[in-house]
Coordinates of C-alpha atoms in Angstrom, one line a residue:
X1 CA -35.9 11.2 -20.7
X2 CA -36.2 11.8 -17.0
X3 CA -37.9 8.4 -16.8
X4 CA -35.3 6.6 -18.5
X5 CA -32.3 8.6 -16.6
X6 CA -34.4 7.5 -13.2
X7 CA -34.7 3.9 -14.0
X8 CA -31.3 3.4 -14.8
X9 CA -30.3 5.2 -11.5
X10 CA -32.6 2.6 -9.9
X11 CA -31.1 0.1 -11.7
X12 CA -27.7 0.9 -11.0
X13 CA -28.4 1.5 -6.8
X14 CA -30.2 -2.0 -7.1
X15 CA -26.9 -3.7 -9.2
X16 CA -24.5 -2.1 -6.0
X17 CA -26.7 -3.1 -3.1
X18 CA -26.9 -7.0 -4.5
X19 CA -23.0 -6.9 -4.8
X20 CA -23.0 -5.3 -1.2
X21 CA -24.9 -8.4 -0.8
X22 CA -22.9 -11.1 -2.2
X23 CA -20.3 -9.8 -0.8
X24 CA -21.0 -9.5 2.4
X25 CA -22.9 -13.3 2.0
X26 CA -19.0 -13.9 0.8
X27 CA -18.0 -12.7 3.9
X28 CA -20.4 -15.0 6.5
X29 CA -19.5 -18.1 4.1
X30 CA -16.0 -17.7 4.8
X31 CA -16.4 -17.2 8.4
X32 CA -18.8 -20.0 9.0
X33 CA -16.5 -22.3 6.9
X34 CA -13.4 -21.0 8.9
X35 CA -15.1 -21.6 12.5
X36 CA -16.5 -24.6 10.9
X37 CA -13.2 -26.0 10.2
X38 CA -10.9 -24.7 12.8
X39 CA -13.9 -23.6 15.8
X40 CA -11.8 -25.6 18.2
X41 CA -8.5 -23.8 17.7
X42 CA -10.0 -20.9 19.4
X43 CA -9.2 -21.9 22.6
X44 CA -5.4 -21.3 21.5
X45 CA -6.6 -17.7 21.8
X46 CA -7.2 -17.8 25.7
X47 CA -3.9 -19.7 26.4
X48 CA -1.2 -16.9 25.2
X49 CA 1.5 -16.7 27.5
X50 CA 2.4 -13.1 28.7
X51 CA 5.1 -12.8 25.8
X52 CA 3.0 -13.2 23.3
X53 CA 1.6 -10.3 23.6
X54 CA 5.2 -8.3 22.8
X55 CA 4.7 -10.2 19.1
X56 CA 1.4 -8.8 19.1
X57 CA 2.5 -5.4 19.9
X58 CA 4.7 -5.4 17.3
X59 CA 2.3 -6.7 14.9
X60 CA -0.1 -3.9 16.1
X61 CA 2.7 -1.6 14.8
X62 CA 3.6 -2.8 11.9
X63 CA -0.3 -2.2 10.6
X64 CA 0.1 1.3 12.2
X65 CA 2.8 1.4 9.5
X66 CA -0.1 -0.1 6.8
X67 CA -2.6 3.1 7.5
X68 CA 0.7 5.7 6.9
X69 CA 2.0 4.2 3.9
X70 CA -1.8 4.5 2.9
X71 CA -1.7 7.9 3.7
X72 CA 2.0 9.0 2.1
X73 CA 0.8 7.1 -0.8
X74 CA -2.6 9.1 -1.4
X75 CA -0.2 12.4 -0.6
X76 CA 1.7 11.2 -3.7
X77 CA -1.5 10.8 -5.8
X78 CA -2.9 14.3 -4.8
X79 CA 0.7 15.2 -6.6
X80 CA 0.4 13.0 -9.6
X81 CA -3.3 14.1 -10.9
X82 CA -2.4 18.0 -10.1
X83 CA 1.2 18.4 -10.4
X84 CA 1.0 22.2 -9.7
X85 CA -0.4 21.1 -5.9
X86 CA 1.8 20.5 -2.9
X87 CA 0.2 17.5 -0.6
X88 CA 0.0 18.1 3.0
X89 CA 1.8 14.5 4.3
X90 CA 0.6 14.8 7.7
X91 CA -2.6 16.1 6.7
X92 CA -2.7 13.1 4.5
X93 CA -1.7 10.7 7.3
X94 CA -4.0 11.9 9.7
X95 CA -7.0 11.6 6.9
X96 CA -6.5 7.8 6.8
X97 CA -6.1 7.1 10.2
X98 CA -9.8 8.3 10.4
X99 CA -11.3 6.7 7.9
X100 CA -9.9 3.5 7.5
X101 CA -12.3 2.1 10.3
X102 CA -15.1 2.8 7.4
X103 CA -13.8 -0.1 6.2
X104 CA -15.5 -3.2 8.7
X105 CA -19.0 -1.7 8.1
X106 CA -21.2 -3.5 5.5
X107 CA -19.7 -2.8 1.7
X108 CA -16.1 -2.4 2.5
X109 CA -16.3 1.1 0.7
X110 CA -17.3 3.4 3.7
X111 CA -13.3 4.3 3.8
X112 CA -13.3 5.3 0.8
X113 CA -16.3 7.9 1.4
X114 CA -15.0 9.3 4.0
X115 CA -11.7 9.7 2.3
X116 CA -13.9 12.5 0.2
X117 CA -16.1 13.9 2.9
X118 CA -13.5 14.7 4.8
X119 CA -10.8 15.4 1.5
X120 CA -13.5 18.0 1.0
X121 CA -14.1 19.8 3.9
X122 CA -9.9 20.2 3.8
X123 CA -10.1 21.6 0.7
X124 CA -9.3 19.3 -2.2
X125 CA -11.1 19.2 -5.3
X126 CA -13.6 16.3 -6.1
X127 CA -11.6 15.6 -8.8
X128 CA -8.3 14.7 -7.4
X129 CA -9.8 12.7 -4.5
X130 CA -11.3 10.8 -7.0
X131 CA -8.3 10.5 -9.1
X132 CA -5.9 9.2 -6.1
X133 CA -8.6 6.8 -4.5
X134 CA -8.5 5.6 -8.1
X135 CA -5.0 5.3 -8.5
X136 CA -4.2 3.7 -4.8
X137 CA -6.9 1.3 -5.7
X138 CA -5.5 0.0 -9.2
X139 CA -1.9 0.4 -8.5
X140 CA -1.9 -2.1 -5.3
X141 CA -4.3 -4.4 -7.4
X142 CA -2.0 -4.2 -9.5
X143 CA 0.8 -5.1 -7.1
X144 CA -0.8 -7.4 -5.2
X145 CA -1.2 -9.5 -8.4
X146 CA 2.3 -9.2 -9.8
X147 CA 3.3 -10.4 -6.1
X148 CA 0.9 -13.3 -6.7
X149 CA 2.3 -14.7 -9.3
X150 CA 4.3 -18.0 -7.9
X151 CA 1.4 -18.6 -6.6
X152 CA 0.3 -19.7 -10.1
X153 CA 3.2 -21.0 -11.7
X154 CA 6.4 -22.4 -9.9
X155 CA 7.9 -21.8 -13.6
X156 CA 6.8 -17.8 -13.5
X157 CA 10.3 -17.3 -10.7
X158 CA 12.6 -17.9 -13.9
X159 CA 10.5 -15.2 -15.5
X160 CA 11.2 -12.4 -12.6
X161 CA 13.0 -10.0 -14.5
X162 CA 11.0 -9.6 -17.4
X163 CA 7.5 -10.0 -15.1
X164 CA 9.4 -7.2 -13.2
X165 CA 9.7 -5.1 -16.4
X166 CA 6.6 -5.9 -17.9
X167 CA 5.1 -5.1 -14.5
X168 CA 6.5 -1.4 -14.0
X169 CA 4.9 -0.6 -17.8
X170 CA 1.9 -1.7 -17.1
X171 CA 1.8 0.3 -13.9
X172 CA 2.8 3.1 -15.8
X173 CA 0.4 2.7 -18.2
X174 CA -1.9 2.4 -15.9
X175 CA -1.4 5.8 -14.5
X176 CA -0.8 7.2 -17.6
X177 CA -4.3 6.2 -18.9
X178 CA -5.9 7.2 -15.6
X179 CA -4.3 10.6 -15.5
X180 CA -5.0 11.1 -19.5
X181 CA -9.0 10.4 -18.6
X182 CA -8.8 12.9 -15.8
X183 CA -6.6 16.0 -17.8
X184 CA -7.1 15.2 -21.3
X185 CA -3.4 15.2 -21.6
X186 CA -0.3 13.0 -21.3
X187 CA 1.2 13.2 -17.7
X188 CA 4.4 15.5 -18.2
X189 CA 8.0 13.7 -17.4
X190 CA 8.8 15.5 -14.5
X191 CA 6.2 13.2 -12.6
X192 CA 8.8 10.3 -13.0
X193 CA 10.4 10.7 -9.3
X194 CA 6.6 11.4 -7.9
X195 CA 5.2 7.6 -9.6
X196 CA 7.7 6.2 -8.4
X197 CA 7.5 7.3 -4.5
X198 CA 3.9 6.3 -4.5
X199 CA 4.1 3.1 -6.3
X200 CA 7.1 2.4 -3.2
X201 CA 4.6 3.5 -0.5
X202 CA 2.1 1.1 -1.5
X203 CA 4.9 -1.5 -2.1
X204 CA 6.0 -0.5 1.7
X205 CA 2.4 -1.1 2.6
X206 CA 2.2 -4.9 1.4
X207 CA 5.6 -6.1 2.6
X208 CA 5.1 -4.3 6.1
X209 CA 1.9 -6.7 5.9
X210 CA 4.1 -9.8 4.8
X211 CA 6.5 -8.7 7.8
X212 CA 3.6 -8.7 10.3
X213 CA 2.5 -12.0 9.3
X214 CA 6.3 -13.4 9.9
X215 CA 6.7 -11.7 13.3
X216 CA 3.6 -13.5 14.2
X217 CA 4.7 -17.1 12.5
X218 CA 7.6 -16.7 14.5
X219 CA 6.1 -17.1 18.0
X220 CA 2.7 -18.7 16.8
X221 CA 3.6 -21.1 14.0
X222 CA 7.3 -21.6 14.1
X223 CA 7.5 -25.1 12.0
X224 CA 5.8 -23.3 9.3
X225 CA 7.7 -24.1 6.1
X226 CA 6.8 -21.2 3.5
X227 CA 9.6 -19.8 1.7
X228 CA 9.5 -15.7 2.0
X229 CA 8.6 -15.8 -1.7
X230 CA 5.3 -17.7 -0.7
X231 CA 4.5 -16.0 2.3
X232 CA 4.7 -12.7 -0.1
X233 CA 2.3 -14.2 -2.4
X234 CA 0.1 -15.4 -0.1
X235 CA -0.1 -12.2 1.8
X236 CA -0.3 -10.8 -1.9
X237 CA -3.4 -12.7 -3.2
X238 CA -5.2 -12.5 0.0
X239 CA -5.0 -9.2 0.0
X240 CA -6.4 -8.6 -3.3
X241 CA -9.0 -10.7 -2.8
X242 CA -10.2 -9.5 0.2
X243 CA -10.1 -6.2 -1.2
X244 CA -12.0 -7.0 -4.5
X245 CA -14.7 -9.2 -2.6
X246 CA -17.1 -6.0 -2.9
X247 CA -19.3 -5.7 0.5
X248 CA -17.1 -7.9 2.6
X249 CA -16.5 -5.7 5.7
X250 CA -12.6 -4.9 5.4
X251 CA -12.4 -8.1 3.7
X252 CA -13.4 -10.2 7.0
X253 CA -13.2 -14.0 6.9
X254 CA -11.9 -13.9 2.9
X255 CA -8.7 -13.5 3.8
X256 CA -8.3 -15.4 6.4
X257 CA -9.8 -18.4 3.9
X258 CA -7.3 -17.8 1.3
X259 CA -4.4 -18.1 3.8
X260 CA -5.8 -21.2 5.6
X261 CA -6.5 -22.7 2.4
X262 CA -2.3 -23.0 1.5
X263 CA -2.0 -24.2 4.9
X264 CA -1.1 -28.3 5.4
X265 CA -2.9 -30.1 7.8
X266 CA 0.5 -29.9 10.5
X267 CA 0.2 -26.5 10.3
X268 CA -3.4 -25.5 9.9
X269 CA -4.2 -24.5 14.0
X270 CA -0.6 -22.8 13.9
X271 CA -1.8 -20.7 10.5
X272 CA -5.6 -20.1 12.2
X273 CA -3.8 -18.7 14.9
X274 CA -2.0 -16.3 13.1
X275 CA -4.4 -15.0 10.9
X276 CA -7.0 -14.6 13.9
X277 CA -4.6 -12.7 15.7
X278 CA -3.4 -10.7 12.6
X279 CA -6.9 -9.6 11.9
X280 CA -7.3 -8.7 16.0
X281 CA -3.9 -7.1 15.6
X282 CA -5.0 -4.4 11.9
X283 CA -8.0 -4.0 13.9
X284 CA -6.5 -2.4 17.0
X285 CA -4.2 -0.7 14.8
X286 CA -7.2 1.0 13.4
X287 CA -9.1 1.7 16.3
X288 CA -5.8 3.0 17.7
X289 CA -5.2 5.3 14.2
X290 CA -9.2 6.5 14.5
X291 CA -8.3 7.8 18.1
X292 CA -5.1 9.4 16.9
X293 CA -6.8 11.3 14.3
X294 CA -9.4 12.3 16.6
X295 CA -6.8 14.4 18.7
X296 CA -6.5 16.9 15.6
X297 CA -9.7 18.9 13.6
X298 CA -9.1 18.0 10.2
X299 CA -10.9 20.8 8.7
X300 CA -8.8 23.0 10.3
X301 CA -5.7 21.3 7.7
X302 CA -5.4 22.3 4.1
X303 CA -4.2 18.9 2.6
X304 CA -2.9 20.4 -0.8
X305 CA -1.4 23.9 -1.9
X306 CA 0.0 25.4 -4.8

């Protein structure tokens, strides 16, 4: 028994580390086709008059914005799996500030663990940090995919009503199976107003992306022609797949491949630049959150009470 319990514990550290793998061989592809592609639009990089860098302030900003909609959001999920449990919002905040620089090593999952080694250390239950990493994670795929969809089908925009509808039940169900797995019991009612605060801080989180990219577009790649429903979806999808290419650090080079794939030939330096300095711009943003969070002991915060 011990045998066969230790081989498929083998098996299943083997089956993580070649998806680690692939994704981060995902990663490389997409950088090495990127510099392949546009190497020569680098030099756009060195020649940024001094204004630009007010646009790239505020872009820094905005993904500031990104880490604490992260953070109210998981708050929100604490609340949802235990509704008895108060989340600490700052203690929240502060959290992912410090571990969302996990992200850009190797397996684009170290965020996540630090989420619980530090979640544990203030006090929450291995349970509900699962629960909420679980939740943040399926509700913004979620999202993100919903927001994708005129990407797929110019057709689907007559359709944004019921795609609306059909998308808030299947978010719903979706936390309403999650929390039934975790409690063995339907979520009560009074969770309504809490669902729906967290589903609006991770819908914060993607637009304040979408509004990054434009503040960028406007000084970097103004005869850019997307309409603000496709810059939404492209923001959208290359999110999600960044996020779901397992091992790719914080998604590196796979986003930027989804974006520059939409982009026409006019406009493919313009968009290289942009999403070279939007990826300098969220990684400031979360070297500037890690220092924040450093200025506080977060063991010394409770980040739930009854």
């Amino acid at each position: 028994m011990n045998q066969y319990i230790n081989s498929t514990e083998r098996k299943k550290a083997q089956g993580i580390l070649l998806l680690r793998g692939l994704g981060l061989g995902l990663s490389l592809a997409c950088c090495i086709y990127i510099l392949t592609q546009h190497g020569s639009s680098l030099k756009l990089l060195l020649k940024l008059n001094p204004a630009s860098f007010g646009y790239i302030l505020i872009a820094v900003l905005c993904w500031v914005g990104v880490n604490t909609c992260l953070g109210l959001g998981w708050a929100k999920a604490i609340e949802l799996q235990n509704p008895s449990l108060r989340a600490n919002i700052k203690a929240s905040i502060f959290l992912n500030f410090r571990t969302q620089i996990g992200k850009y090593l190797p397996g684009n999952v170290f965020h996540f663990a630090g989420r619980f080694y530090y979640a544990k250390k203030m006090g929450l239950a291995h349970k509900s940090s699962t629960f909420s990493t679980l939740f943040e994670a399926g509700s913004l795929s979620l999202l993100a995919l919903v927001l994708s969809t005129p990407l797929i089908s110019s057709q689907l925009n007559y359709l944004l009503i019921p795609i609306s509808l059909l998308s808030i039940a299947i978010l719903y169900l979706f936390y309403f199976t999650l929390f039934y797995f975790f409690n063995k019991r339907p979520p009560p009612l009074t969770n309504w107003a809490t669902w729906l605060q967290s589903i609006a801080y991770y819908l914060a989180l993607l637009i304040l992306q979408t509004c990054l990219f434009l503040v960028l577009q406007t000084e970097f790649a103004p005869e850019l022609n997307w309409s603000l429903d496709k810059t939404i979806s492209i923001i959208a999808f290359s999110w999600i797949a960044g996020f779901l290419a397992f091992g790719a650090p914080g998604g590196l080079g796979v986003r930027e491949a989804v974006m520059l794939h939409y982009a026409d030939s006019t406009s493919s330096s313009a968009i290289f630049l942009c999403v070279a300095i939007m990826r300098i711009a969220s990684l400031i943003a979360d070297v500037i959150c890690y220092l924040i969070s450093q200025c506080i002991r977060l063991d010394s915060l409770k980040i739930a009470k009854n």
